[in-house]
Amino acid sequence: MSQHAIEISGLRKTYASSAGQPPKEALKSVDLNIPAGSIFGLLGPNGAGKSTLINILAGLVLKTTGQVRIWGFDQDKNPRQSRAAIGVMPQELNLDAFFTPRASLEVQAGLYGIPKSKRRTDEILEMVGLTDKADAYARSLSGGMRRRLLLGKALVHQPQVLVLDEPTAGVDIELRQMLWANVRKLNEQGTTIILTTHYLEEAEEMCDEIAILNQGEIIVQDSTPRLLSRLDSKTLVLTTTGQGDVTPPAGVTLETRDDGALCFTYRQTDTTPDAILDTVRAAGLQIRDIRTEQADLEDVFLNLTRAA
């Protein structure tokens, strides 16, 4: 086993022309290595190619060209082993309405060839908080409970790699916290987690490393702290009293918010907070409150995807 849970090189996917539309190249020579044991964020705008990439990993879509290795198994040479190494919690709530959660997990385990003596149905139901609904029809479950069941189905064969595709879309705070607690526990036990989400604050909090996919190409892959440091800008927010016109230092932009707060945006390599405070005091203003705002993952994401 290498240090990477997923190794992708030269991956391309072109969908054939249909209904008079030309062929669509969804993935363009994607190279991507996902470290084993990490929580990895795969981010991108709608239509970037994330779903195509996930479906290729899951064996649901055939790639056009390229190589995919999952947990050391080549997808072409060892298709059964590579698929057994990965579990996918899909975004869509696709469940059999007449199966109970217990039956759904049992059937899923059977599809993976897991003997009854080695199945973990009750353990998984307990982990995802569905023990009291184990024998209720899936059609009677709430949307949040159905998402829990999708997670349970992805875990029946104890995959080394778990893909979570928009796992918290439309769920309440309690379920979101339960889900992230389970994800952290699984990761501590050695499971590699791949997360796709449009809630960028979740990716910023959870992920060790992030790749951003845009227009079928990986435009950046880096650790979360290094990715956040790409925008060398901060905002100094001051609440002041008194009258006076402030002339900000060179390279600093000044904005006055609706509540009267003065917002100085600056690059940390160009100036210092002290220089800004000196200009405010020189204008005859007294500082009542001060705080800083730093670029977050959303700022980095928008900056990179707009530039691409």
CSV table of C-alpha atoms in Angstrom, one decimal:
chain,number,residue,atom,x,y,z
A,1,MET,CA,0.0,0.0,0.0
A,2,SER,CA,1.4,3.4,-1.0
A,3,GLN,CA,1.0,6.6,0.9
A,4,HIS,CA,-1.9,7.5,-1.3
A,5,ALA,CA,-5.4,6.2,-0.9
A,6,ILE,CA,-6.4,7.4,-4.4
A,7,GLU,CA,-3.9,7.8,-7.3
A,8,ILE,CA,-5.3,9.4,-10.5
A,9,SER,CA,-3.2,10.2,-13.6
A,10,GLY,CA,-4.2,11.5,-17.0
A,11,LEU,CA,-7.9,10.9,-16.3
A,12,ARG,CA,-10.2,12.0,-19.1
A,13,LYS,CA,-13.9,11.6,-19.7
A,14,THR,CA,-15.7,12.7,-22.8
A,15,TYR,CA,-19.4,12.1,-23.2
A,16,ALA,CA,-20.6,11.3,-26.7
A,17,SER,CA,-22.6,13.8,-28.7
A,18,SER,CA,-26.4,13.5,-28.3
A,19,ALA,CA,-29.5,15.4,-29.5
A,20,GLY,CA,-27.4,17.4,-31.9
A,21,GLN,CA,-25.0,18.5,-29.1
A,22,PRO,CA,-21.3,18.1,-29.6
A,23,PRO,CA,-19.2,15.8,-27.4
A,24,LYS,CA,-18.6,17.1,-23.9
A,25,GLU,CA,-15.2,16.8,-22.2
A,26,ALA,CA,-16.1,16.6,-18.5
A,27,LEU,CA,-12.6,15.7,-17.3
A,28,LYS,CA,-9.4,17.0,-18.9
A,29,SER,CA,-6.3,15.0,-18.0
A,30,VAL,CA,-6.9,15.1,-14.3
A,31,ASP,CA,-3.9,14.2,-12.0
A,32,LEU,CA,-4.8,13.8,-8.4
A,33,ASN,CA,-3.2,12.0,-5.4
A,34,ILE,CA,-5.2,11.8,-2.1
A,35,PRO,CA,-3.2,11.0,1.0
A,36,ALA,CA,-4.2,7.9,2.9
A,37,GLY,CA,-5.8,8.6,6.3
A,38,SER,CA,-6.7,12.2,5.4
A,39,ILE,CA,-10.0,14.1,5.2
A,40,PHE,CA,-9.7,15.4,1.7
A,41,GLY,CA,-11.9,18.1,0.2
A,42,LEU,CA,-12.9,18.0,-3.5
A,43,LEU,CA,-14.4,21.3,-4.3
A,44,GLY,CA,-15.7,23.1,-7.4
A,45,PRO,CA,-18.6,25.0,-8.9
A,46,ASN,CA,-21.6,23.3,-10.4
A,47,GLY,CA,-20.6,21.5,-13.7
A,48,ALA,CA,-16.9,21.4,-12.8
A,49,GLY,CA,-16.7,17.6,-13.1
A,50,LYS,CA,-16.9,16.5,-9.5
A,51,SER,CA,-19.8,14.0,-10.0
A,52,THR,CA,-18.2,12.5,-13.0
A,53,LEU,CA,-15.0,12.0,-11.1
A,54,ILE,CA,-16.8,10.4,-8.1
A,55,ASN,CA,-18.8,8.1,-10.4
A,56,ILE,CA,-15.6,7.0,-12.1
A,57,LEU,CA,-14.1,6.1,-8.7
A,58,ALA,CA,-17.3,4.2,-7.8
A,59,GLY,CA,-17.2,2.3,-11.0
A,60,LEU,CA,-20.5,3.8,-12.2
A,61,VAL,CA,-19.0,5.7,-15.2
A,62,LEU,CA,-16.4,4.4,-17.5
A,63,LYS,CA,-13.4,6.7,-18.1
A,64,THR,CA,-12.3,7.6,-21.5
A,65,THR,CA,-8.5,7.4,-20.8
A,66,GLY,CA,-6.2,7.5,-17.8
A,67,GLN,CA,-5.3,5.4,-14.8
A,68,VAL,CA,-7.2,5.2,-11.5
A,69,ARG,CA,-5.8,3.3,-8.4
A,70,ILE,CA,-7.9,2.9,-5.3
A,71,TRP,CA,-6.0,1.7,-2.2
A,72,GLY,CA,-3.3,0.4,-4.4
A,73,PHE,CA,-5.6,-1.5,-6.8
A,74,ASP,CA,-5.7,-0.6,-10.5
A,75,GLN,CA,-9.3,-0.1,-11.5
A,76,ASP,CA,-8.7,-1.8,-14.9
A,77,LYS,CA,-6.6,-4.7,-13.6
A,78,ASN,CA,-8.3,-5.3,-10.3
A,79,PRO,CA,-11.9,-3.9,-10.7
A,80,ARG,CA,-13.5,-6.0,-7.8
A,81,GLN,CA,-10.8,-5.1,-5.3
A,82,SER,CA,-10.8,-1.4,-6.2
A,83,ARG,CA,-14.6,-1.2,-5.9
A,84,ALA,CA,-14.5,-3.0,-2.6
A,85,ALA,CA,-12.0,-0.5,-1.2
A,86,ILE,CA,-14.4,2.5,-1.7
A,87,GLY,CA,-17.8,3.4,-0.3
A,88,VAL,CA,-19.9,6.3,-1.6
A,89,MET,CA,-22.6,8.2,0.2
A,90,PRO,CA,-24.4,9.8,-2.8
A,91,GLN,CA,-26.1,13.1,-2.9
A,92,GLU,CA,-29.4,11.8,-4.1
A,93,LEU,CA,-31.8,10.2,-1.7
A,94,ASN,CA,-32.2,7.0,-3.6
A,95,LEU,CA,-33.7,4.3,-1.4
A,96,ASP,CA,-36.2,1.4,-1.8
A,97,ALA,CA,-39.3,2.7,-0.1
A,98,PHE,CA,-40.4,-0.8,1.0
A,99,PHE,CA,-37.2,-1.8,2.6
A,100,THR,CA,-36.5,-1.1,6.3
A,101,PRO,CA,-33.1,0.3,7.3
A,102,ARG,CA,-32.1,-3.2,8.6
A,103,ALA,CA,-33.1,-4.9,5.4
A,104,SER,CA,-31.3,-2.2,3.3
A,105,LEU,CA,-28.1,-2.8,5.1
A,106,GLU,CA,-28.5,-6.6,4.9
A,107,VAL,CA,-29.1,-6.5,1.2
A,108,GLN,CA,-26.1,-4.1,0.6
A,109,ALA,CA,-23.9,-6.4,2.6
A,110,GLY,CA,-25.1,-9.4,0.6
A,111,LEU,CA,-24.2,-7.5,-2.7
A,112,TYR,CA,-20.7,-7.2,-1.4
A,113,GLY,CA,-20.5,-10.9,-0.6
A,114,ILE,CA,-20.2,-10.4,3.2
A,115,PRO,CA,-21.1,-13.5,5.2
A,116,LYS,CA,-23.9,-13.1,7.7
A,117,SER,CA,-21.5,-13.9,10.5
A,118,LYS,CA,-19.3,-10.9,9.6
A,119,ARG,CA,-22.1,-8.3,9.0
A,120,ARG,CA,-22.2,-5.2,11.3
A,121,THR,CA,-25.8,-4.2,10.7
A,122,ASP,CA,-26.7,-3.4,14.3
A,123,GLU,CA,-23.4,-1.7,14.9
A,124,ILE,CA,-23.9,0.5,11.9
A,125,LEU,CA,-27.6,1.3,12.8
A,126,GLU,CA,-26.4,2.4,16.2
A,127,MET,CA,-23.6,4.6,14.8
A,128,VAL,CA,-25.9,6.5,12.4
A,129,GLY,CA,-28.7,6.8,15.0
A,130,LEU,CA,-31.3,4.6,13.4
A,131,THR,CA,-31.6,1.8,15.9
A,132,ASP,CA,-35.1,2.9,16.9
A,133,LYS,CA,-36.1,3.0,13.2
A,134,ALA,CA,-34.4,-0.2,12.2
A,135,ASP,CA,-37.6,-2.0,11.2
A,136,ALA,CA,-39.6,1.0,9.9
A,137,TYR,CA,-40.1,1.3,6.1
A,138,ALA,CA,-37.7,3.7,4.4
A,139,ARG,CA,-40.7,5.6,3.0
A,140,SER,CA,-41.6,6.7,6.6
A,141,LEU,CA,-38.2,8.1,7.4
A,142,SER,CA,-37.5,11.8,7.3
A,143,GLY,CA,-35.0,13.3,4.9
A,144,GLY,CA,-32.4,13.5,7.5
A,145,MET,CA,-32.9,9.8,8.5
A,146,ARG,CA,-32.6,8.8,4.9
A,147,ARG,CA,-29.3,10.5,4.7
A,148,ARG,CA,-28.1,8.6,7.8
A,149,LEU,CA,-29.2,5.4,6.1
A,150,LEU,CA,-27.2,6.3,2.9
A,151,LEU,CA,-24.1,6.7,5.1
A,152,GLY,CA,-24.8,3.3,6.8
A,153,LYS,CA,-25.1,1.6,3.3
A,154,ALA,CA,-21.7,3.1,2.3
A,155,LEU,CA,-20.1,1.5,5.4
A,156,VAL,CA,-21.4,-2.1,5.3
A,157,HIS,CA,-18.2,-3.5,3.6
A,158,GLN,CA,-15.8,-1.4,5.8
A,159,PRO,CA,-14.3,0.5,2.9
A,160,GLN,CA,-10.8,2.0,3.3
A,161,VAL,CA,-12.0,5.1,1.4
A,162,LEU,CA,-15.3,6.8,2.0
A,163,VAL,CA,-16.7,9.4,-0.4
A,164,LEU,CA,-19.3,11.9,1.0
A,165,ASP,CA,-21.1,13.7,-1.8
A,166,GLU,CA,-22.8,16.8,-0.4
A,167,PRO,CA,-23.6,14.9,2.8
A,168,THR,CA,-25.2,17.9,4.7
A,169,ALA,CA,-27.3,19.4,1.8
A,170,GLY,CA,-30.6,20.3,3.4
A,171,VAL,CA,-30.1,18.7,6.8
A,172,ASP,CA,-30.6,20.3,10.2
A,173,ILE,CA,-27.9,21.3,12.7
A,174,GLU,CA,-28.3,18.2,14.9
A,175,LEU,CA,-27.8,15.8,12.0
A,176,ARG,CA,-24.8,17.8,10.7
A,177,GLN,CA,-23.1,17.6,14.0
A,178,MET,CA,-23.8,13.8,14.3
A,179,LEU,CA,-22.5,13.3,10.8
A,180,TRP,CA,-19.2,15.1,11.4
A,181,ALA,CA,-18.7,13.3,14.7
A,182,ASN,CA,-19.0,10.0,12.9
A,183,VAL,CA,-16.7,11.2,10.1
A,184,ARG,CA,-14.0,12.2,12.6
A,185,LYS,CA,-14.4,8.9,14.4
A,186,LEU,CA,-14.0,6.9,11.1
A,187,ASN,CA,-11.0,9.0,10.1
A,188,GLU,CA,-9.4,8.3,13.5
A,189,GLN,CA,-9.8,4.6,12.8
A,190,GLY,CA,-7.9,5.0,9.6
A,191,THR,CA,-10.6,5.6,7.0
A,192,THR,CA,-9.7,8.1,4.2
A,193,ILE,CA,-12.6,10.6,3.7
A,194,ILE,CA,-13.3,12.4,0.5
A,195,LEU,CA,-15.7,15.3,0.9
A,196,THR,CA,-17.5,17.3,-1.7
A,197,THR,CA,-19.6,20.2,-0.4
A,198,HIS,CA,-20.8,23.7,-1.3
A,199,TYR,CA,-20.6,24.6,2.4
A,200,LEU,CA,-17.1,25.9,2.2
A,201,GLU,CA,-16.9,26.6,6.0
A,202,GLU,CA,-17.3,22.9,6.6
A,203,ALA,CA,-14.5,22.1,4.2
A,204,GLU,CA,-12.3,24.7,5.9
A,205,GLU,CA,-13.0,23.2,9.3
A,206,MET,CA,-12.8,19.5,8.4
A,207,CYS,CA,-10.3,19.0,5.6
A,208,ASP,CA,-6.6,18.4,5.9
A,209,GLU,CA,-6.1,19.0,2.2
A,210,ILE,CA,-8.2,20.4,-0.6
A,211,ALA,CA,-8.3,20.2,-4.4
A,212,ILE,CA,-10.4,22.6,-6.5
A,213,LEU,CA,-11.8,21.3,-9.7
A,214,ASN,CA,-13.0,23.8,-12.4
A,215,GLN,CA,-14.0,23.2,-16.0
A,216,GLY,CA,-12.8,19.6,-15.8
A,217,GLU,CA,-9.3,20.4,-14.5
A,218,ILE,CA,-7.6,20.5,-11.1
A,219,ILE,CA,-6.6,24.1,-10.7
A,220,VAL,CA,-5.1,23.8,-7.3
A,221,GLN,CA,-4.3,21.1,-4.6
A,222,ASP,CA,-2.7,22.1,-1.3
A,223,SER,CA,-3.1,21.7,2.4
A,224,THR,CA,-5.9,23.8,3.9
A,225,PRO,CA,-3.6,26.2,5.8
A,226,ARG,CA,-1.4,26.9,2.7
A,227,LEU,CA,-4.5,27.3,0.6
A,228,LEU,CA,-5.9,29.9,3.0
A,229,SER,CA,-2.6,31.8,3.1
A,230,ARG,CA,-2.7,32.3,-0.7
A,231,LEU,CA,-4.7,35.5,-0.2
A,232,ASP,CA,-2.3,37.7,1.7
A,233,SER,CA,-5.0,40.2,2.8
A,234,LYS,CA,-6.6,41.1,6.0
A,235,THR,CA,-9.2,43.7,7.0
A,236,LEU,CA,-8.9,45.9,10.1
A,237,VAL,CA,-12.3,47.0,11.3
A,238,LEU,CA,-12.4,50.0,13.6
A,239,THR,CA,-15.2,51.6,15.5
A,240,THR,CA,-14.3,55.2,16.2
A,241,THR,CA,-15.5,58.5,17.7
A,242,GLY,CA,-14.8,62.0,16.7
A,243,GLN,CA,-14.6,63.9,13.4
A,244,GLY,CA,-11.9,63.8,10.8
A,245,ASP,CA,-11.0,62.6,7.3
A,246,VAL,CA,-8.7,59.6,7.2
A,247,THR,CA,-6.2,59.1,4.4
A,248,PRO,CA,-5.2,55.5,4.4
A,249,PRO,CA,-1.5,54.5,3.8
A,250,ALA,CA,-0.5,53.6,0.2
A,251,GLY,CA,-1.9,50.3,-0.9
A,252,VAL,CA,-4.7,50.2,1.7
A,253,THR,CA,-8.3,50.5,0.7
A,254,LEU,CA,-10.8,52.1,3.1
A,255,GLU,CA,-14.5,51.4,3.2
A,256,THR,CA,-17.1,52.8,5.6
A,257,ARG,CA,-19.8,50.3,6.5
A,258,ASP,CA,-23.4,51.2,7.2
A,259,ASP,CA,-22.8,51.1,11.0
A,260,GLY,CA,-20.0,53.7,10.6
A,261,ALA,CA,-17.2,51.2,11.1
A,262,LEU,CA,-14.0,51.9,9.1
A,263,CYS,CA,-12.7,48.9,7.3
A,264,PHE,CA,-9.1,49.0,6.1
A,265,THR,CA,-8.1,46.1,3.7
A,266,TYR,CA,-4.4,45.6,3.3
A,267,ARG,CA,-1.8,43.1,2.3
A,268,GLN,CA,0.3,42.0,5.2
A,269,THR,CA,3.5,42.3,3.1
A,270,ASP,CA,2.7,46.0,2.3
A,271,THR,CA,1.9,47.5,5.6
A,272,THR,CA,1.2,46.9,9.3
A,273,PRO,CA,-1.8,47.5,11.6
A,274,ASP,CA,0.3,50.1,13.5
A,275,ALA,CA,0.6,52.2,10.3
A,276,ILE,CA,-3.1,52.2,9.8
A,277,LEU,CA,-3.8,53.0,13.5
A,278,ASP,CA,-1.4,55.9,13.3
A,279,THR,CA,-3.3,57.4,10.3
A,280,VAL,CA,-6.6,57.1,12.2
A,281,ARG,CA,-5.2,58.8,15.3
A,282,ALA,CA,-3.6,61.5,13.1
A,283,ALA,CA,-7.0,62.4,11.7
A,284,GLY,CA,-8.2,63.1,15.3
A,285,LEU,CA,-10.3,60.0,15.8
A,286,GLN,CA,-10.5,58.0,18.9
A,287,ILE,CA,-10.6,54.2,18.6
A,288,ARG,CA,-13.4,52.5,20.6
A,289,ASP,CA,-13.1,49.0,19.2
A,290,ILE,CA,-10.9,47.0,16.9
A,291,ARG,CA,-11.0,43.6,15.3
A,292,THR,CA,-9.5,41.9,12.3
A,293,GLU,CA,-11.1,39.8,9.5
A,294,GLN,CA,-9.1,37.3,7.5
A,295,ALA,CA,-9.7,35.7,4.1
A,296,ASP,CA,-11.5,32.4,4.4
A,297,LEU,CA,-11.9,29.5,2.0
A,298,GLU,CA,-14.8,31.1,0.2
A,299,ASP,CA,-12.6,34.1,-0.7
A,300,VAL,CA,-9.8,31.7,-2.0
A,301,PHE,CA,-12.3,29.6,-3.9
A,302,LEU,CA,-13.9,32.5,-5.7
A,303,ASN,CA,-10.6,34.1,-6.4
A,304,LEU,CA,-9.2,30.9,-8.0
A,305,THR,CA,-12.4,29.8,-9.9
A,306,ARG,CA,-13.0,33.3,-11.4
A,307,ALA,CA,-9.4,33.6,-12.5
A,308,ALA,CA,-9.5,30.2,-14.2
